[in-house]
Amino acid sequence: MSEKFSDEPKRLAETIVPLFDHQAGEFVPVSSSNGDRVELTAGADAQDDCAVFRLVGSHDLVVGSDYVRGPKFRLYEMGHLDEYDLGYYLVAANLSDIAAMGAKPIGLLSVVRYPPDMDDALFGFVMKGIRDACAVFGCLNVGGDIGGAERLILSASALGVCPAGGALLRSGAKPGDVVCLTAPTGPAGAAMAYLRAGSTDPAIESVLPSLLASWKRPMARVDEGLVLGASGAVTSCQDTSDGLKATLESIAELSGVGIVVDEKAVPVPEAVAAVGAHVGADPLGLVMGDSVDFELVFTIPRSRVDELAESVDFHRIGAVTADRGVVLARPDGSRTTLPGKAWRHQSGDRRA
Amino acid sequence: MSEKFSDEPKRLAETIVPLFDHQAGEFVPVSSSNGDRVELTAGADAQDDCAVFRLVGSHDLVVGSDYVRGPKFRLYEMGHLDEYDLGYYLVAANLSDIAAMGAKPIGLLSVVRYPPDMDDALFGFVMKGIRDACAVFGCLNVGGDIGGAERLILSASALGVCPAGGALLRSGAKPGDVVCLTAPTGPAGAAMAYLRAGSTDPAIESVLPSLLASWKRPMARVDEGLVLGASGAVTSCQDTSDGLKATLESIAELSGVGIVVDEKAVPVPEAVAAVGAHVGADPLGLVMGDSVDFELVFTIPRSRVDELAESVDFHRIGAVTADRGVVLARPDGSRTTLPGKAWRHQSGDRRA
């Protein structure tokens, strides 16, 4: 198969335009019974300076950006992720921030700068991963910036809306609230720990695809975030993209409270425990540490927990306290600091 | 002076938080007489997953992204721009897209990934350039992503609002419309051409600061864009960040029309002409080519031109035609193709 290396106008015309055609028609308008609504009036296919959304009524507009490393994205370099996976990951990472606000994603702007050796087909895979992930999470890629660079650079910004006043912040946790987690953390970090260790284990090989799924098809908790937002009961919310420990510490600090995590209530997936045993790491450290799983941590008054549990799955992992500090309550009643690597991003190593 | 290299949480706490404190209080709400309004309810200082704007009423929300190269940003590598300049440039480049939509900028999200040898002070200069440029253009940097990388990576997304239906697109130019340009193009390209040529010329050295200003303090035409939008008369608009020639071609193509550019009406700054003579390049080629000046090209019915000229400065450089194609009308009456390098972005060289 011969490789083709087109310049930017050609890649726009031959890859992007066909992939992102007829966006205004594809956009599912956000509307509520009182007439509030959001429409897309100019998408990426309009090829304008900007995309245009029309917002009518009262909305909280939430916006955030996430950069995803290219070649330093180690699993890609190691051959465990391909270009499609990276495009998909870029979207999930960005929409996870929208989910954590309890908002409905409406659009994504993507920056895709490609190295000289990335041909049209591989570039197309990146863009297809972006397009497909947007479709899965119910929004559209409405523009951005493409072009060459020394190496693959992926970055994006995401937009979402929720009813005015409905955005979920990190800062509202109250003493007595229950601390909840949408699903177990640890798989992403366990996959990294296992693959970096280098030695294989037949039992882990069989569950490796499920661990790697957290990198190849990460799940932004958009549906869960919308339920949390609509409940009117959630007092704080944050995604675990910096790790569970960092997330709990951030909510506690910004809310001016403390958190007691109940060790026996923290879910530890079997595959994560197996990797811990294989690489000689504390499984709870893998679950708490710098594993990037895009789950949601949220707090809610105790009186509202059962009602919420009828519409969304979650684990109750602890309680908010008036005393500052985040601690782990061991089964023997003792208290200790949370295990796991803290969020540091040293030398840019945010996600691997 | 000792260099200090803090990790990401420290840079957030010690550089970003002080620079971007109290944003919701600093934001100038956008409001109109009919009660439509935009407020910032959570900015970068909220340290949440996303920033939050509250939009009440009917708005067109415009969003775009621009990536600015780091080390390949040649003038920076050559020592003509510093870290502050790059931060400033990042903002102007992004807000120019908002200006071209006739919208009021409301916020910027910035991605700043720094190389290992960029110390806290240099990182702080980048962030100060971003903050100051946002202030100049009347918006706030409400978040983004920071962290390490192999080299300096700068990217941003910008948001703006205008009254519903008021966004200026590229696609509305009509035969008979006058083609206008807010101010001369060419200085940015002339600065690059002179500095890359390497040989000095005393006459040009004296005007070099004014040419370099187009890189150090680029002017996004936000005020002009707002006037164009409010006029209700402008049929198309685009910024010249891909060069004047590319801009004219894009408007013509997306509007399904042609453009005749009147050569004698195209402003050629003296300094640009001097550089052309020095480096042996056609000055009109420098003006039309890949010079990144962030001016606005717009079209407007002939009957509305004089009225608009009372509230904003511009040059009338041509006319829209029903015949497709973009051509240059020479003073002798002949017609030719536009001079200047076309937009290509080959090997990622968008802006230098």
mmCIF file with all atom_site columns, C-alpha atoms in Angstrom, chain A residues 36-212:
data_model
loop_
_atom_site.group_PDB
_atom_site.id
_atom_site.type_symbol
_atom_site.label_atom_id
_atom_site.label_alt_id
_atom_site.label_comp_id
_atom_site.label_asym_id
_atom_site.label_entity_id
_atom_site.label_seq_id
_atom_site.pdbx_PDB_ins_code
_atom_site.Cartn_x
_atom_site.Cartn_y
_atom_site.Cartn_z
_atom_site.occupancy
_atom_site.B_iso_or_equiv
_atom_site.pdbx_formal_charge
_atom_site.auth_seq_id
_atom_site.auth_comp_id
_atom_site.auth_asym_id
_atom_site.auth_atom_id
_atom_site.pdbx_PDB_model_num
ATOM 1   C CA . ASP A 1 36  ? -34.559 26.864  26.497 1.00 0.00 ? 36  ASP A CA 1
ATOM 2   C CA . ARG A 1 37  ? -32.514 25.371  23.679 1.00 0.00 ? 37  ARG A CA 1
ATOM 3   C CA . VAL A 1 38  ? -29.122 24.985  22.054 1.00 0.00 ? 38  VAL A CA 1
ATOM 4   C CA . GLU A 1 39  ? -28.571 24.522  18.323 1.00 0.00 ? 39  GLU A CA 1
ATOM 5   C CA . LEU A 1 40  ? -25.490 24.280  16.151 1.00 0.00 ? 40  LEU A CA 1
ATOM 6   C CA . THR A 1 41  ? -25.692 26.847  13.373 1.00 0.00 ? 41  THR A CA 1
ATOM 7   C CA . ALA A 1 42  ? -22.157 26.480  11.931 1.00 0.00 ? 42  ALA A CA 1
ATOM 8   C CA . GLY A 1 43  ? -19.994 23.400  12.501 1.00 0.00 ? 43  GLY A CA 1
ATOM 9   C CA . ALA A 1 44  ? -16.586 22.290  11.260 1.00 0.00 ? 44  ALA A CA 1
ATOM 10  C CA . ASP A 1 45  ? -18.046 21.746  7.802  1.00 0.00 ? 45  ASP A CA 1
ATOM 11  C CA . ALA A 1 46  ? -18.839 25.473  7.541  1.00 0.00 ? 46  ALA A CA 1
ATOM 12  C CA . GLN A 1 47  ? -15.029 26.008  7.427  1.00 0.00 ? 47  GLN A CA 1
ATOM 13  C CA . ASP A 1 48  ? -15.405 29.365  9.137  1.00 0.00 ? 48  ASP A CA 1
ATOM 14  C CA . ASP A 1 49  ? -13.149 31.126  11.654 1.00 0.00 ? 49  ASP A CA 1
ATOM 15  C CA . CYS A 1 50  ? -15.238 29.636  14.464 1.00 0.00 ? 50  CYS A CA 1
ATOM 16  C CA . ALA A 1 51  ? -18.105 27.253  15.024 1.00 0.00 ? 51  ALA A CA 1
ATOM 17  C CA . VAL A 1 52  ? -21.382 28.870  16.060 1.00 0.00 ? 52  VAL A CA 1
ATOM 18  C CA . PHE A 1 53  ? -23.940 27.624  18.574 1.00 0.00 ? 53  PHE A CA 1
ATOM 19  C CA . ARG A 1 54  ? -27.205 29.418  19.216 1.00 0.00 ? 54  ARG A CA 1
ATOM 20  C CA . LEU A 1 55  ? -28.236 29.440  22.867 1.00 0.00 ? 55  LEU A CA 1
ATOM 21  C CA . VAL A 1 56  ? -31.730 30.594  23.740 1.00 0.00 ? 56  VAL A CA 1
ATOM 22  C CA . GLY A 1 57  ? -32.921 30.757  27.340 1.00 0.00 ? 57  GLY A CA 1
ATOM 23  C CA . SER A 1 58  ? -30.878 30.245  30.499 1.00 0.00 ? 58  SER A CA 1
ATOM 24  C CA . HIS A 1 59  ? -27.849 27.975  30.438 1.00 0.00 ? 59  HIS A CA 1
ATOM 25  C CA . ASP A 1 60  ? -24.664 27.313  32.312 1.00 0.00 ? 60  ASP A CA 1
ATOM 26  C CA . LEU A 1 61  ? -22.014 26.888  29.642 1.00 0.00 ? 61  LEU A CA 1
ATOM 27  C CA . VAL A 1 62  ? -19.074 24.777  30.856 1.00 0.00 ? 62  VAL A CA 1
ATOM 28  C CA . VAL A 1 63  ? -15.742 24.728  29.006 1.00 0.00 ? 63  VAL A CA 1
ATOM 29  C CA . GLY A 1 64  ? -12.463 22.939  29.610 1.00 0.00 ? 64  GLY A CA 1
ATOM 30  C CA . SER A 1 65  ? -9.282  21.849  27.824 1.00 0.00 ? 65  SER A CA 1
ATOM 31  C CA . ASP A 1 66  ? -7.138  18.741  28.003 1.00 0.00 ? 66  ASP A CA 1
ATOM 32  C CA . TYR A 1 67  ? -3.884  18.033  26.259 1.00 0.00 ? 67  TYR A CA 1
ATOM 33  C CA . VAL A 1 68  ? -2.965  14.433  25.504 1.00 0.00 ? 68  VAL A CA 1
ATOM 34  C CA . ARG A 1 69  ? 0.658   13.628  24.975 1.00 0.00 ? 69  ARG A CA 1
ATOM 35  C CA . GLY A 1 70  ? 1.710   12.158  21.652 1.00 0.00 ? 70  GLY A CA 1
ATOM 36  C CA . PRO A 1 71  ? 4.872   10.053  21.568 1.00 0.00 ? 71  PRO A CA 1
ATOM 37  C CA . LYS A 1 72  ? 5.218   10.305  25.330 1.00 0.00 ? 72  LYS A CA 1
ATOM 38  C CA . PHE A 1 73  ? 1.914   8.613   25.440 1.00 0.00 ? 73  PHE A CA 1
ATOM 39  C CA . ARG A 1 74  ? 3.788   5.454   26.268 1.00 0.00 ? 74  ARG A CA 1
ATOM 40  C CA . LEU A 1 75  ? 1.225   2.805   25.419 1.00 0.00 ? 75  LEU A CA 1
ATOM 41  C CA . TYR A 1 76  ? 1.050   4.262   21.924 1.00 0.00 ? 76  TYR A CA 1
ATOM 42  C CA . GLU A 1 77  ? 4.809   4.145   21.615 1.00 0.00 ? 77  GLU A CA 1
ATOM 43  C CA . MET A 1 78  ? 4.768   0.592   22.926 1.00 0.00 ? 78  MET A CA 1
ATOM 44  C CA . GLY A 1 79  ? 2.262   -0.380  20.241 1.00 0.00 ? 79  GLY A CA 1
ATOM 45  C CA . HIS A 1 80  ? -0.671  -1.075  22.531 1.00 0.00 ? 80  HIS A CA 1
ATOM 46  C CA . LEU A 1 81  ? -2.690  1.878   21.238 1.00 0.00 ? 81  LEU A CA 1
ATOM 47  C CA . ASP A 1 82  ? -3.098  2.993   17.648 1.00 0.00 ? 82  ASP A CA 1
ATOM 48  C CA . GLU A 1 83  ? -3.943  6.345   16.078 1.00 0.00 ? 83  GLU A CA 1
ATOM 49  C CA . TYR A 1 84  ? -7.676  5.683   16.230 1.00 0.00 ? 84  TYR A CA 1
ATOM 50  C CA . ASP A 1 85  ? -7.378  4.939   19.964 1.00 0.00 ? 85  ASP A CA 1
ATOM 51  C CA . LEU A 1 86  ? -5.549  8.236   20.542 1.00 0.00 ? 86  LEU A CA 1
ATOM 52  C CA . GLY A 1 87  ? -8.261  10.207  18.796 1.00 0.00 ? 87  GLY A CA 1
ATOM 53  C CA . TYR A 1 88  ? -10.897 8.399   20.827 1.00 0.00 ? 88  TYR A CA 1
ATOM 54  C CA . TYR A 1 89  ? -8.967  8.976   24.046 1.00 0.00 ? 89  TYR A CA 1
ATOM 55  C CA . LEU A 1 90  ? -8.620  12.699  23.348 1.00 0.00 ? 90  LEU A CA 1
ATOM 56  C CA . VAL A 1 91  ? -12.389 13.038  23.230 1.00 0.00 ? 91  VAL A CA 1
ATOM 57  C CA . ALA A 1 92  ? -13.101 10.927  26.303 1.00 0.00 ? 92  ALA A CA 1
ATOM 58  C CA . ALA A 1 93  ? -10.520 12.806  28.376 1.00 0.00 ? 93  ALA A CA 1
ATOM 59  C CA . ASN A 1 94  ? -12.079 16.131  27.452 1.00 0.00 ? 94  ASN A CA 1
ATOM 60  C CA . LEU A 1 95  ? -15.696 15.043  27.838 1.00 0.00 ? 95  LEU A CA 1
ATOM 61  C CA . SER A 1 96  ? -14.944 13.587  31.246 1.00 0.00 ? 96  SER A CA 1
ATOM 62  C CA . ASP A 1 97  ? -14.498 17.169  32.464 1.00 0.00 ? 97  ASP A CA 1
ATOM 63  C CA . ILE A 1 98  ? -17.911 18.063  31.046 1.00 0.00 ? 98  ILE A CA 1
ATOM 64  C CA . ALA A 1 99  ? -19.436 14.991  32.716 1.00 0.00 ? 99  ALA A CA 1
ATOM 65  C CA . ALA A 1 100 ? -17.918 16.055  36.038 1.00 0.00 ? 100 ALA A CA 1
ATOM 66  C CA . MET A 1 101 ? -19.837 19.334  35.783 1.00 0.00 ? 101 MET A CA 1
ATOM 67  C CA . GLY A 1 102 ? -23.118 17.464  35.312 1.00 0.00 ? 102 GLY A CA 1
ATOM 68  C CA . ALA A 1 103 ? -23.424 18.990  31.853 1.00 0.00 ? 103 ALA A CA 1
ATOM 69  C CA . LYS A 1 104 ? -24.512 17.776  28.438 1.00 0.00 ? 104 LYS A CA 1
ATOM 70  C CA . PRO A 1 105 ? -21.618 17.872  25.936 1.00 0.00 ? 105 PRO A CA 1
ATOM 71  C CA . ILE A 1 106 ? -22.449 19.978  22.889 1.00 0.00 ? 106 ILE A CA 1
ATOM 72  C CA . GLY A 1 107 ? -19.167 20.267  21.060 1.00 0.00 ? 107 GLY A CA 1
ATOM 73  C CA . LEU A 1 108 ? -15.477 19.550  20.899 1.00 0.00 ? 108 LEU A CA 1
ATOM 74  C CA . LEU A 1 109 ? -12.654 21.536  19.318 1.00 0.00 ? 109 LEU A CA 1
ATOM 75  C CA . SER A 1 110 ? -9.611  19.422  18.479 1.00 0.00 ? 110 SER A CA 1
ATOM 76  C CA . VAL A 1 111 ? -6.009  20.344  17.791 1.00 0.00 ? 111 VAL A CA 1
ATOM 77  C CA . VAL A 1 112 ? -4.285  17.638  15.759 1.00 0.00 ? 112 VAL A CA 1
ATOM 78  C CA . ARG A 1 113 ? -0.720  18.410  14.711 1.00 0.00 ? 113 ARG A CA 1
ATOM 79  C CA . TYR A 1 114 ? 0.961   15.545  12.937 1.00 0.00 ? 114 TYR A CA 1
ATOM 80  C CA . PRO A 1 115 ? 4.614   14.592  12.401 1.00 0.00 ? 115 PRO A CA 1
ATOM 81  C CA . PRO A 1 116 ? 6.089   14.430  8.890  1.00 0.00 ? 116 PRO A CA 1
ATOM 82  C CA . ASP A 1 117 ? 5.941   10.624  8.875  1.00 0.00 ? 117 ASP A CA 1
ATOM 83  C CA . MET A 1 118 ? 2.203   10.433  9.594  1.00 0.00 ? 118 MET A CA 1
ATOM 84  C CA . ASP A 1 119 ? 0.549   9.701   6.264  1.00 0.00 ? 119 ASP A CA 1
ATOM 85  C CA . ASP A 1 120 ? -2.998  10.537  5.212  1.00 0.00 ? 120 ASP A CA 1
ATOM 86  C CA . ALA A 1 121 ? -4.324  7.142   6.314  1.00 0.00 ? 121 ALA A CA 1
ATOM 87  C CA . LEU A 1 122 ? -2.943  7.388   9.857  1.00 0.00 ? 122 LEU A CA 1
ATOM 88  C CA . PHE A 1 123 ? -4.091  11.006  10.111 1.00 0.00 ? 123 PHE A CA 1
ATOM 89  C CA . GLY A 1 124 ? -7.517  9.822   8.984  1.00 0.00 ? 124 GLY A CA 1
ATOM 90  C CA . PHE A 1 125 ? -7.542  7.228   11.776 1.00 0.00 ? 125 PHE A CA 1
ATOM 91  C CA . VAL A 1 126 ? -6.928  9.926   14.384 1.00 0.00 ? 126 VAL A CA 1
ATOM 92  C CA . MET A 1 127 ? -9.813  11.975  13.004 1.00 0.00 ? 127 MET A CA 1
ATOM 93  C CA . LYS A 1 128 ? -12.094 8.914   12.813 1.00 0.00 ? 128 LYS A CA 1
ATOM 94  C CA . GLY A 1 129 ? -11.342 8.109   16.443 1.00 0.00 ? 129 GLY A CA 1
ATOM 95  C CA . ILE A 1 130 ? -12.297 11.673  17.327 1.00 0.00 ? 130 ILE A CA 1
ATOM 96  C CA . ARG A 1 131 ? -15.478 11.545  15.287 1.00 0.00 ? 131 ARG A CA 1
ATOM 97  C CA . ASP A 1 132 ? -16.606 8.167   16.612 1.00 0.00 ? 132 ASP A CA 1
ATOM 98  C CA . ALA A 1 133 ? -15.961 9.039   20.248 1.00 0.00 ? 133 ALA A CA 1
ATOM 99  C CA . CYS A 1 134 ? -17.903 12.268  19.832 1.00 0.00 ? 134 CYS A CA 1
ATOM 100 C CA . ALA A 1 135 ? -20.805 10.232  18.435 1.00 0.00 ? 135 ALA A CA 1
ATOM 101 C CA . VAL A 1 136 ? -20.654 7.789   21.370 1.00 0.00 ? 136 VAL A CA 1
ATOM 102 C CA . PHE A 1 137 ? -20.805 10.634  23.876 1.00 0.00 ? 137 PHE A CA 1
ATOM 103 C CA . GLY A 1 138 ? -23.429 12.611  22.001 1.00 0.00 ? 138 GLY A CA 1
ATOM 104 C CA . CYS A 1 139 ? -21.599 15.663  20.722 1.00 0.00 ? 139 CYS A CA 1
ATOM 105 C CA . LEU A 1 140 ? -19.865 16.808  17.543 1.00 0.00 ? 140 LEU A CA 1
ATOM 106 C CA . ASN A 1 141 ? -16.314 17.838  16.721 1.00 0.00 ? 141 ASN A CA 1
ATOM 107 C CA . VAL A 1 142 ? -17.087 21.349  15.525 1.00 0.00 ? 142 VAL A CA 1
ATOM 108 C CA . GLY A 1 143 ? -13.606 22.517  14.603 1.00 0.00 ? 143 GLY A CA 1
ATOM 109 C CA . GLY A 1 144 ? -10.096 23.097  15.828 1.00 0.00 ? 144 GLY A CA 1
ATOM 110 C CA . ASP A 1 145 ? -6.706  23.269  14.208 1.00 0.00 ? 145 ASP A CA 1
ATOM 111 C CA . ILE A 1 146 ? -4.786  20.785  12.083 1.00 0.00 ? 146 ILE A CA 1
ATOM 112 C CA . GLY A 1 147 ? -1.314  20.991  10.623 1.00 0.00 ? 147 GLY A CA 1
ATOM 113 C CA . GLY A 1 148 ? 2.183   19.611  10.841 1.00 0.00 ? 148 GLY A CA 1
ATOM 114 C CA . ALA A 1 149 ? 4.541   19.535  13.806 1.00 0.00 ? 149 ALA A CA 1
ATOM 115 C CA . GLU A 1 150 ? 7.726   17.750  14.796 1.00 0.00 ? 150 GLU A CA 1
ATOM 116 C CA . ARG A 1 151 ? 5.689   15.094  16.526 1.00 0.00 ? 151 ARG A CA 1
ATOM 117 C CA . LEU A 1 152 ? 2.069   14.146  17.127 1.00 0.00 ? 152 LEU A CA 1
ATOM 118 C CA . ILE A 1 153 ? 0.342   16.718  19.302 1.00 0.00 ? 153 ILE A CA 1
ATOM 119 C CA . LEU A 1 154 ? -3.229  16.219  20.459 1.00 0.00 ? 154 LEU A CA 1
ATOM 120 C CA . SER A 1 155 ? -5.227  18.722  22.435 1.00 0.00 ? 155 SER A CA 1
ATOM 121 C CA . ALA A 1 156 ? -8.878  19.633  22.678 1.00 0.00 ? 156 ALA A CA 1
ATOM 122 C CA . SER A 1 157 ? -11.454 21.809  24.332 1.00 0.00 ? 157 SER A CA 1
ATOM 123 C CA . ALA A 1 158 ? -14.940 20.650  25.161 1.00 0.00 ? 158 ALA A CA 1
ATOM 124 C CA . LEU A 1 159 ? -18.185 22.542  25.695 1.00 0.00 ? 159 LEU A CA 1
ATOM 125 C CA . GLY A 1 160 ? -21.281 21.514  27.551 1.00 0.00 ? 160 GLY A CA 1
ATOM 126 C CA . VAL A 1 161 ? -24.470 23.032  28.869 1.00 0.00 ? 161 VAL A CA 1
ATOM 127 C CA . CYS A 1 162 ? -26.709 22.503  31.841 1.00 0.00 ? 162 CYS A CA 1
ATOM 128 C CA . PRO A 1 163 ? -29.644 24.448  33.272 1.00 0.00 ? 163 PRO A CA 1
ATOM 129 C CA . ALA A 1 164 ? -28.533 27.751  34.853 1.00 0.00 ? 164 ALA A CA 1
ATOM 130 C CA . GLY A 1 165 ? -27.248 27.113  38.340 1.00 0.00 ? 165 GLY A CA 1
ATOM 131 C CA . GLY A 1 166 ? -27.009 23.386  37.771 1.00 0.00 ? 166 GLY A CA 1
ATOM 132 C CA . ALA A 1 167 ? -23.255 22.980  37.180 1.00 0.00 ? 167 ALA A CA 1
ATOM 133 C CA . LEU A 1 168 ? -21.613 20.639  39.703 1.00 0.00 ? 168 LEU A CA 1
ATOM 134 C CA . LEU A 1 169 ? -18.567 22.227  41.338 1.00 0.00 ? 169 LEU A CA 1
ATOM 135 C CA . ARG A 1 170 ? -15.835 20.723  43.489 1.00 0.00 ? 170 ARG A CA 1
ATOM 136 C CA . SER A 1 171 ? -16.417 23.127  46.297 1.00 0.00 ? 171 SER A CA 1
ATOM 137 C CA . GLY A 1 172 ? -19.789 22.238  47.833 1.00 0.00 ? 172 GLY A CA 1
ATOM 138 C CA . ALA A 1 173 ? -19.124 19.113  49.918 1.00 0.00 ? 173 ALA A CA 1
ATOM 139 C CA . LYS A 1 174 ? -20.634 19.362  53.430 1.00 0.00 ? 174 LYS A CA 1
ATOM 140 C CA . PRO A 1 175 ? -19.773 17.479  56.623 1.00 0.00 ? 175 PRO A CA 1
ATOM 141 C CA . GLY A 1 176 ? -21.995 14.442  56.864 1.00 0.00 ? 176 GLY A CA 1
ATOM 142 C CA . ASP A 1 177 ? -22.248 13.966  53.087 1.00 0.00 ? 177 ASP A CA 1
ATOM 143 C CA . VAL A 1 178 ? -21.551 10.530  51.671 1.00 0.00 ? 178 VAL A CA 1
ATOM 144 C CA . VAL A 1 179 ? -18.572 10.244  49.290 1.00 0.00 ? 179 VAL A CA 1
ATOM 145 C CA . CYS A 1 180 ? -19.415 8.201   46.206 1.00 0.00 ? 180 CYS A CA 1
ATOM 146 C CA . LEU A 1 181 ? -17.562 6.763   43.204 1.00 0.00 ? 181 LEU A CA 1
ATOM 147 C CA . THR A 1 182 ? -19.271 5.782   39.936 1.00 0.00 ? 182 THR A CA 1
ATOM 148 C CA . ALA A 1 183 ? -17.157 2.653   39.328 1.00 0.00 ? 183 ALA A CA 1
ATOM 149 C CA . PRO A 1 184 ? -13.841 1.117   40.435 1.00 0.00 ? 184 PRO A CA 1
ATOM 150 C CA . THR A 1 185 ? -10.633 2.948   39.635 1.00 0.00 ? 185 THR A CA 1
ATOM 151 C CA . GLY A 1 186 ? -7.292  1.264   39.008 1.00 0.00 ? 186 GLY A CA 1
ATOM 152 C CA . PRO A 1 187 ? -7.601  -0.540  35.654 1.00 0.00 ? 187 PRO A CA 1
ATOM 153 C CA . ALA A 1 188 ? -5.785  2.174   33.692 1.00 0.00 ? 188 ALA A CA 1
ATOM 154 C CA . GLY A 1 189 ? -2.918  2.340   36.171 1.00 0.00 ? 189 GLY A CA 1
ATOM 155 C CA . ALA A 1 190 ? -2.767  -1.442  36.458 1.00 0.00 ? 190 ALA A CA 1
ATOM 156 C CA . ALA A 1 191 ? -2.463  -1.802  32.674 1.00 0.00 ? 191 ALA A CA 1
ATOM 157 C CA . MET A 1 192 ? 0.457   0.644   32.696 1.00 0.00 ? 192 MET A CA 1
ATOM 158 C CA . ALA A 1 193 ? 2.131   -1.008  35.681 1.00 0.00 ? 193 ALA A CA 1
ATOM 159 C CA . TYR A 1 194 ? 1.866   -4.454  34.112 1.00 0.00 ? 194 TYR A CA 1
ATOM 160 C CA . LEU A 1 195 ? 3.076   -3.454  30.657 1.00 0.00 ? 195 LEU A CA 1
ATOM 161 C CA . ARG A 1 196 ? 5.941   -1.377  32.006 1.00 0.00 ? 196 ARG A CA 1
ATOM 162 C CA . ALA A 1 197 ? 7.077   -4.211  34.255 1.00 0.00 ? 197 ALA A CA 1
ATOM 163 C CA . GLY A 1 198 ? 7.624   -6.186  31.078 1.00 0.00 ? 198 GLY A CA 1
ATOM 164 C CA . SER A 1 199 ? 7.303   -9.743  32.421 1.00 0.00 ? 199 SER A CA 1
ATOM 165 C CA . THR A 1 200 ? 4.193   -11.625 31.339 1.00 0.00 ? 200 THR A CA 1
ATOM 166 C CA . ASP A 1 201 ? 1.768   -13.596 33.465 1.00 0.00 ? 201 ASP A CA 1
ATOM 167 C CA . PRO A 1 202 ? -0.753  -15.905 31.730 1.00 0.00 ? 202 PRO A CA 1
ATOM 168 C CA . ALA A 1 203 ? -3.547  -15.075 34.165 1.00 0.00 ? 203 ALA A CA 1
ATOM 169 C CA . ILE A 1 204 ? -3.113  -11.347 33.635 1.00 0.00 ? 204 ILE A CA 1
ATOM 170 C CA . GLU A 1 205 ? -2.743  -11.698 29.864 1.00 0.00 ? 205 GLU A CA 1
ATOM 171 C CA . SER A 1 206 ? -6.292  -13.041 29.807 1.00 0.00 ? 206 SER A CA 1
ATOM 172 C CA . VAL A 1 207 ? -7.677  -9.937  31.522 1.00 0.00 ? 207 VAL A CA 1
ATOM 173 C CA . LEU A 1 208 ? -5.297  -7.493  29.845 1.00 0.00 ? 208 LEU A CA 1
ATOM 174 C CA . PRO A 1 209 ? -7.792  -6.540  27.119 1.00 0.00 ? 209 PRO A CA 1
ATOM 175 C CA . SER A 1 210 ? -10.268 -5.437  29.773 1.00 0.00 ? 210 SER A CA 1
ATOM 176 C CA . LEU A 1 211 ? -7.580  -3.388  31.523 1.00 0.00 ? 211 LEU A CA 1
ATOM 177 C CA . LEU A 1 212 ? -6.414  -1.899  28.218 1.00 0.00 ? 212 LEU A CA 1
#
